[in-house]
């Protein structure tokens, strides 16, 4: 830790810690020393305990989000609040928190309409974290948690029961919450509904778990990889369909009395799989897109089919979650044994294992690799 300049306590403390950065587009990530300032107004300093390796971090490394290199990667995290800014009352030093990238503002048009899960002006820390030479870092999703410590807006810290495993709880910070919320919040899955989930990676399998939690009577998991379909079985799928060997739409219809599913969750983000989801739903059913497409993708559907089939076509961003409402509830369900978050933790790795974890993720070998610090 280095100290520079006077502050309210006599010193402006900057914390010298290890972090994982993407220095340039497509280059392997590297572990290096970063400087993290003490929190100012509205901010919190968090000692990171665990952080999941998410596809979004890989998108940052590949320049798929923006070109504001260097990036401090990692965002799916939990940890202990170490210190807070002078005006912060929502969390305190010693609190166990899950970090989120939806720190609602309370004043935008969505918040004023009572829909804070759509907040259009979420908060991030205002002070930069930097490399040792002073180069500012762009923290992934405003968090940057592949680091021993990170600086965030206090609203990005959601206090949860400290009895939870840090590796499991931290996954609520992004992918697992996205999948759970696609079923519970966006899809509004209800008791007795039939649900199909297309794409059974981390997000898709979380949607399977969410559908089971909601009381769906039939949960159909669809993927090209039998290993992922087995994971889906373990998380609540009642039926599985391998899209390499079966017609996905006909298979889902055949498992739902010829009708199609009440809710189809597309967790791939491709036009081909979205089209399958569209035609695999029942009349007046719901399609939820939670898979993230790339900018060049285009979708073509007969407009008459869009009109004639009725129902709803929805997109789910972060599972339409409200962290302060959803994270504590889901952690409580985990501690009660009703939501198996541990099943998503395929392996734990050190901070310098992120690049190799990206490769395993790309090969579909893991649901989540989790960095433990």
Coordinates of C-alpha atoms in Angstrom, one line a residue:
X1 CA 0.0 0.0 0.0
X2 CA 1.4 3.5 -0.9
X3 CA 0.4 6.7 0.7
X4 CA 0.2 10.1 -1.1
X5 CA -1.0 13.5 0.0
X6 CA -3.2 14.6 2.9
X7 CA -6.9 13.7 3.3
X8 CA -9.5 14.0 5.9
X9 CA -7.7 11.3 8.0
X10 CA -4.3 12.8 7.2
X11 CA -3.3 10.6 4.2
X12 CA -4.7 9.8 0.8
X13 CA -4.3 6.1 0.8
X14 CA -3.9 4.2 -2.4
X15 CA -3.9 0.4 -2.3
X16 CA -1.4 -1.5 -4.4
X17 CA -3.0 -4.8 -5.4
X18 CA -2.8 -7.5 -8.1
X19 CA -5.4 -7.4 -10.8
X20 CA -6.1 -9.1 -14.2
X21 CA -6.2 -6.7 -17.2
X22 CA -6.8 -6.9 -20.9
X23 CA -4.2 -4.5 -22.3
X24 CA -5.1 -4.6 -26.0
X25 CA -7.7 -6.3 -28.3
X26 CA -7.3 -10.0 -28.5
X27 CA -4.1 -10.1 -26.4
X28 CA -3.9 -12.7 -23.6
X29 CA -4.9 -11.2 -20.2
X30 CA -2.1 -10.5 -17.7
X31 CA -1.9 -10.2 -14.0
X32 CA -0.2 -7.0 -12.9
X33 CA -0.1 -4.4 -10.1
X34 CA -2.9 -1.9 -10.0
X35 CA -3.6 1.1 -7.8
X36 CA -7.0 1.4 -6.1
X37 CA -7.8 4.6 -4.2
X38 CA -9.6 4.9 -0.9
X39 CA -13.3 5.5 -1.3
X40 CA -14.7 9.0 -1.8
X41 CA -18.3 10.2 -1.5
X42 CA -20.8 7.5 -2.6
X43 CA -18.0 4.8 -3.0
X44 CA -17.0 1.6 -1.3
X45 CA -13.7 -0.3 -1.2
X46 CA -14.3 -4.1 -1.4
X47 CA -11.8 -6.9 -0.6
X48 CA -12.8 -9.4 -3.3
X49 CA -13.2 -13.0 -2.1
X50 CA -14.4 -14.7 -5.3
X51 CA -15.2 -13.7 -8.9
X52 CA -16.7 -15.8 -11.7
X53 CA -15.2 -16.0 -15.2
X54 CA -18.0 -14.8 -17.5
X55 CA -18.3 -14.6 -21.3
X56 CA -18.7 -10.9 -20.9
X57 CA -15.1 -10.6 -19.7
X58 CA -14.0 -12.5 -22.8
X59 CA -16.1 -10.0 -24.9
X60 CA -14.2 -7.2 -23.3
X61 CA -10.8 -8.8 -24.1
X62 CA -11.9 -9.3 -27.7
X63 CA -13.0 -5.7 -28.1
X64 CA -16.6 -6.7 -28.4
X65 CA -17.9 -4.2 -25.8
X66 CA -15.9 -1.1 -26.6
X67 CA -12.3 -0.1 -27.3
X68 CA -11.5 1.6 -24.0
X69 CA -8.4 -0.5 -23.2
X70 CA -6.9 -1.3 -20.8
X71 CA -9.7 -3.1 -19.1
X72 CA -9.7 -4.3 -15.5
X73 CA -11.7 -7.5 -16.0
X74 CA -14.1 -9.4 -13.6
X75 CA -17.6 -8.4 -12.5
X76 CA -19.4 -11.5 -11.1
X77 CA -18.1 -11.2 -7.6
X78 CA -18.5 -11.2 -3.8
X79 CA -16.4 -9.9 -1.0
X80 CA -16.1 -7.9 2.2
X81 CA -16.6 -4.1 2.4
X82 CA -13.3 -2.8 3.7
X83 CA -14.1 0.9 3.9
X84 CA -16.7 3.4 2.6
X85 CA -17.0 7.0 1.7
X86 CA -18.0 9.6 4.3
X87 CA -21.7 9.8 3.2
X88 CA -22.3 6.1 2.7
X89 CA -25.0 4.5 5.0
X90 CA -26.2 1.5 2.9
X91 CA -23.2 -0.7 3.7
X92 CA -20.5 -0.7 6.3
X93 CA -17.0 -2.1 6.8
X94 CA -17.3 -5.9 7.4
X95 CA -20.4 -6.4 5.4
X96 CA -20.4 -9.4 3.1
X97 CA -21.7 -8.2 -0.3
X98 CA -22.4 -9.4 -3.8
X99 CA -21.4 -6.8 -6.4
X100 CA -23.9 -5.7 -9.0
X101 CA -23.9 -3.6 -12.1
X102 CA -27.3 -2.1 -11.5
X103 CA -26.9 0.5 -8.8
X104 CA -30.1 2.3 -9.4
X105 CA -30.2 6.1 -9.5
X106 CA -33.7 6.7 -8.1
X107 CA -34.3 9.7 -10.3
X108 CA -34.4 8.6 -14.0
X109 CA -37.8 8.1 -15.8
X110 CA -37.7 4.3 -15.1
X111 CA -37.1 4.8 -11.4
X112 CA -39.7 7.5 -11.1
X113 CA -42.2 5.1 -12.7
X114 CA -41.5 2.5 -10.1
X115 CA -39.5 0.3 -12.5
X116 CA -36.0 0.6 -11.1
X117 CA -34.9 -2.7 -12.7
X118 CA -34.9 -0.7 -16.0
X119 CA -32.8 2.1 -14.5
X120 CA -31.2 4.2 -17.3
X121 CA -28.6 5.9 -15.1
X122 CA -26.9 3.4 -12.9
X123 CA -24.0 4.5 -10.6
X124 CA -20.4 3.5 -10.8
X125 CA -17.4 4.8 -8.8
X126 CA -16.1 8.2 -9.9
X127 CA -12.5 7.8 -9.0
X128 CA -10.4 5.8 -11.4
X129 CA -8.3 2.7 -10.7
X130 CA -5.0 2.9 -12.5
X131 CA -1.9 1.1 -13.5
X132 CA 1.3 2.0 -11.7
X133 CA 2.2 4.5 -14.4
X134 CA -1.1 6.3 -13.9
X135 CA -2.9 4.9 -16.9
X136 CA -6.7 4.8 -16.0
X137 CA -8.3 1.4 -16.2
X138 CA -11.8 0.7 -17.5
X139 CA -13.4 -1.7 -15.0
X140 CA -15.6 -4.3 -16.6
X141 CA -19.3 -3.4 -16.1
X142 CA -18.1 -0.7 -13.8
X143 CA -16.8 -3.3 -11.3
X144 CA -13.3 -4.8 -12.2
X145 CA -13.2 -7.6 -9.7
X146 CA -10.4 -9.8 -11.0
X147 CA -8.4 -8.0 -8.3
X148 CA -7.6 -8.3 -4.7
X149 CA -9.5 -5.1 -4.0
X150 CA -11.8 -3.0 -6.1
X151 CA -13.5 0.4 -5.9
X152 CA -17.2 0.6 -6.7
X153 CA -20.2 2.8 -6.1
X154 CA -21.8 1.9 -2.7
X155 CA -25.0 1.0 -4.5
X156 CA -23.1 -1.7 -6.4
X157 CA -22.7 -3.5 -3.0
X158 CA -25.7 -5.7 -2.1
X159 CA -25.5 -7.0 1.5
X160 CA -26.4 -10.8 1.8
X161 CA -26.2 -13.4 4.5
X162 CA -22.5 -14.1 5.2
X163 CA -23.1 -17.8 5.7
X164 CA -23.2 -18.2 1.9
X165 CA -20.2 -19.5 0.0
X166 CA -18.4 -16.5 -1.6
X167 CA -17.8 -18.5 -4.8
X168 CA -21.5 -19.4 -5.1
X169 CA -23.0 -16.1 -4.0
X170 CA -20.8 -14.1 -6.3
X171 CA -22.4 -15.7 -9.4
X172 CA -25.6 -13.8 -8.7
X173 CA -23.6 -10.8 -9.8
X174 CA -24.2 -11.6 -13.5
X175 CA -24.8 -14.8 -15.4
X176 CA -26.7 -16.8 -12.9
X177 CA -29.0 -13.9 -12.0
X178 CA -29.5 -13.3 -15.8
X179 CA -30.8 -16.8 -16.2
X180 CA -32.8 -17.0 -13.0
X181 CA -34.4 -13.6 -13.8
X182 CA -35.2 -14.6 -17.4
X183 CA -37.5 -17.2 -16.0
X184 CA -38.7 -15.6 -12.7
X185 CA -38.9 -12.0 -13.7
X186 CA -39.0 -11.5 -17.5
X187 CA -40.7 -14.8 -18.4
X188 CA -43.0 -14.7 -15.3
X189 CA -43.0 -18.5 -15.3
X190 CA -45.8 -19.7 -13.1
X191 CA -46.8 -23.0 -11.4
X192 CA -47.7 -25.7 -13.9
X193 CA -46.2 -23.8 -16.9
X194 CA -44.2 -25.6 -19.5
X195 CA -40.8 -24.1 -20.2
X196 CA -38.2 -24.7 -22.8
X197 CA -34.6 -23.4 -22.5
X198 CA -32.5 -23.2 -25.7
X199 CA -28.8 -23.1 -24.8
X200 CA -27.6 -24.7 -21.6
X201 CA -24.5 -22.9 -20.6
X202 CA -24.3 -21.0 -17.3
X203 CA -27.1 -18.6 -18.1
X204 CA -29.4 -21.2 -19.7
X205 CA -28.9 -23.7 -16.9
X206 CA -29.7 -20.9 -14.4
X207 CA -33.0 -20.4 -16.4
X208 CA -33.7 -24.1 -15.9
X209 CA -33.1 -23.7 -12.2
X210 CA -35.4 -20.6 -12.2
X211 CA -38.2 -22.4 -14.0
X212 CA -38.0 -25.2 -11.4
X213 CA -38.0 -22.7 -8.5
X214 CA -41.1 -21.1 -10.1
X215 CA -43.0 -24.4 -10.1
X216 CA -42.9 -25.2 -13.9
X217 CA -44.3 -28.7 -14.5
X218 CA -42.3 -29.4 -17.6
X219 CA -38.8 -28.0 -18.2
X220 CA -37.2 -28.9 -21.6
X221 CA -33.5 -28.2 -22.0
X222 CA -32.1 -27.9 -25.5
X223 CA -28.4 -27.9 -26.4
X224 CA -25.9 -29.5 -28.8
X225 CA -23.8 -30.9 -26.0
X226 CA -24.9 -33.9 -24.0
X227 CA -22.7 -32.9 -21.1
X228 CA -24.6 -29.6 -20.8
X229 CA -27.9 -31.4 -21.0
X230 CA -26.8 -33.6 -18.1
X231 CA -26.0 -30.5 -16.1
X232 CA -29.5 -29.2 -17.0
X233 CA -31.0 -32.5 -15.7
X234 CA -29.3 -31.9 -12.4
X235 CA -30.7 -28.4 -12.1
X236 CA -34.3 -29.4 -12.8
X237 CA -34.9 -30.2 -16.5
X238 CA -37.5 -32.9 -16.9
X239 CA -36.7 -33.5 -20.6
X240 CA -33.7 -32.9 -22.8
X241 CA -33.3 -32.4 -26.6
X242 CA -30.0 -32.6 -28.5
X243 CA -30.4 -30.2 -31.4
X244 CA -27.7 -32.0 -33.4
X245 CA -29.9 -35.1 -33.7
X246 CA -33.5 -33.8 -33.3
X247 CA -35.7 -31.1 -34.8
X248 CA -35.9 -28.7 -31.9
X249 CA -39.3 -27.2 -32.7
X250 CA -40.9 -30.6 -33.3
X251 CA -39.3 -32.1 -30.2
X252 CA -40.6 -29.3 -28.0
X253 CA -44.1 -29.5 -29.5
X254 CA -44.0 -33.3 -29.0
X255 CA -43.2 -32.9 -25.4
X256 CA -46.0 -30.4 -24.8
X257 CA -49.0 -32.3 -26.3
X258 CA -48.3 -30.8 -29.7
X259 CA -48.8 -27.2 -28.5
X260 CA -45.4 -25.8 -27.8
X261 CA -44.1 -24.4 -24.5
X262 CA -45.8 -21.6 -22.5
X263 CA -42.4 -19.9 -22.1
X264 CA -39.3 -20.4 -24.3
X265 CA -36.1 -18.9 -23.1
X266 CA -33.4 -18.4 -25.8
X267 CA -30.0 -18.3 -24.0
X268 CA -27.7 -18.5 -27.1
X269 CA -28.3 -15.1 -28.9
X270 CA -28.4 -16.3 -32.5
X271 CA -31.0 -15.8 -35.2
X272 CA -31.3 -19.6 -35.8
X273 CA -32.1 -20.4 -32.2
X274 CA -34.3 -17.4 -31.8
X275 CA -36.4 -18.6 -34.7
X276 CA -36.6 -22.0 -33.0
X277 CA -37.8 -20.4 -29.8
X278 CA -40.4 -18.3 -31.7
X279 CA -42.0 -21.4 -33.3
X280 CA -41.5 -23.7 -30.3
X281 CA -43.8 -21.6 -28.1
X282 CA -47.5 -22.2 -27.7
X283 CA -50.0 -19.8 -29.2
X284 CA -50.0 -16.7 -27.0
X285 CA -46.9 -18.0 -25.4
X286 CA -43.8 -16.0 -24.4
X287 CA -40.3 -15.9 -25.9
X288 CA -37.5 -14.4 -23.7
X289 CA -34.2 -13.5 -25.3
X290 CA -31.4 -13.6 -22.7
X291 CA -28.6 -14.7 -25.0
X292 CA -26.5 -11.8 -26.3
X293 CA -26.3 -11.4 -30.1
X294 CA -23.5 -9.7 -31.9
X295 CA -24.0 -6.4 -33.8
X296 CA -24.1 -7.9 -37.3
X297 CA -26.8 -10.4 -36.6
X298 CA -30.2 -9.9 -38.3
X299 CA -33.5 -11.7 -37.7
X300 CA -36.2 -12.3 -40.4
X301 CA -39.7 -13.6 -39.5
X302 CA -42.9 -13.4 -41.4
X303 CA -44.8 -10.4 -39.8
X304 CA -48.0 -12.3 -40.2
X305 CA -46.6 -15.0 -37.9
X306 CA -45.6 -12.4 -35.3
X307 CA -49.2 -11.0 -35.4
X308 CA -51.0 -14.3 -35.7
X309 CA -49.2 -16.2 -32.9
X310 CA -49.9 -13.5 -30.4
X311 CA -48.2 -13.6 -27.0
X312 CA -45.1 -11.7 -26.1
X313 CA -41.6 -11.4 -27.4
X314 CA -39.3 -10.1 -24.6
X315 CA -35.7 -9.3 -24.0
X316 CA -34.1 -9.9 -20.6
X317 CA -31.2 -7.7 -19.5
X318 CA -29.6 -8.8 -16.3
X319 CA -32.7 -10.9 -15.7
X320 CA -34.8 -7.7 -15.1
X321 CA -33.4 -8.0 -11.5
X322 CA -33.4 -5.5 -8.7
X323 CA -30.3 -6.5 -6.7
X324 CA -31.4 -5.2 -3.3
X325 CA -34.7 -7.2 -3.7
X326 CA -33.4 -10.3 -5.5
X327 CA -29.9 -11.1 -4.2
X328 CA -30.8 -11.5 -0.5
X329 CA -33.9 -13.6 -1.4
X330 CA -31.9 -15.9 -3.7
X331 CA -29.1 -16.3 -1.2
X332 CA -31.7 -17.2 1.5
X333 CA -33.1 -19.9 -0.9
X334 CA -29.6 -21.2 -1.5
X335 CA -29.0 -21.5 2.3
X336 CA -32.3 -23.3 2.7
X337 CA -31.2 -25.9 0.0
X338 CA -33.9 -24.8 -2.5
X339 CA -31.5 -23.2 -5.0
X340 CA -28.3 -25.1 -5.8
X341 CA -25.8 -22.3 -6.6
X342 CA -22.9 -24.6 -5.8
X343 CA -23.8 -26.6 -8.9
X344 CA -22.7 -23.7 -11.1
X345 CA -19.1 -23.7 -9.6
X346 CA -17.3 -26.1 -11.9
X347 CA -13.8 -25.2 -10.5
X348 CA -12.0 -22.7 -8.4
X349 CA -8.8 -21.1 -9.8
X350 CA -6.1 -18.6 -8.8
X351 CA -6.0 -15.0 -10.1
X352 CA -3.5 -15.9 -12.7
X353 CA -5.7 -18.7 -14.1
X354 CA -8.1 -16.5 -16.0
X355 CA -6.7 -16.9 -19.5
X356 CA -6.7 -20.7 -19.3
X357 CA -10.3 -20.5 -17.8
X358 CA -11.4 -18.6 -20.9
X359 CA -10.2 -21.5 -23.0
X360 CA -12.1 -24.0 -21.0
X361 CA -15.2 -21.8 -21.2
X362 CA -14.9 -21.6 -25.0
X363 CA -14.7 -25.4 -25.2
X364 CA -17.8 -25.8 -23.1
X365 CA -16.0 -27.7 -20.3
X366 CA -17.3 -25.6 -17.4
X367 CA -20.4 -23.9 -16.2
X368 CA -18.3 -21.4 -14.2
X369 CA -14.7 -21.1 -13.3
X370 CA -14.4 -19.0 -10.2
X371 CA -11.3 -17.1 -9.1
X372 CA -10.8 -17.3 -5.3
X373 CA -8.7 -14.7 -3.6

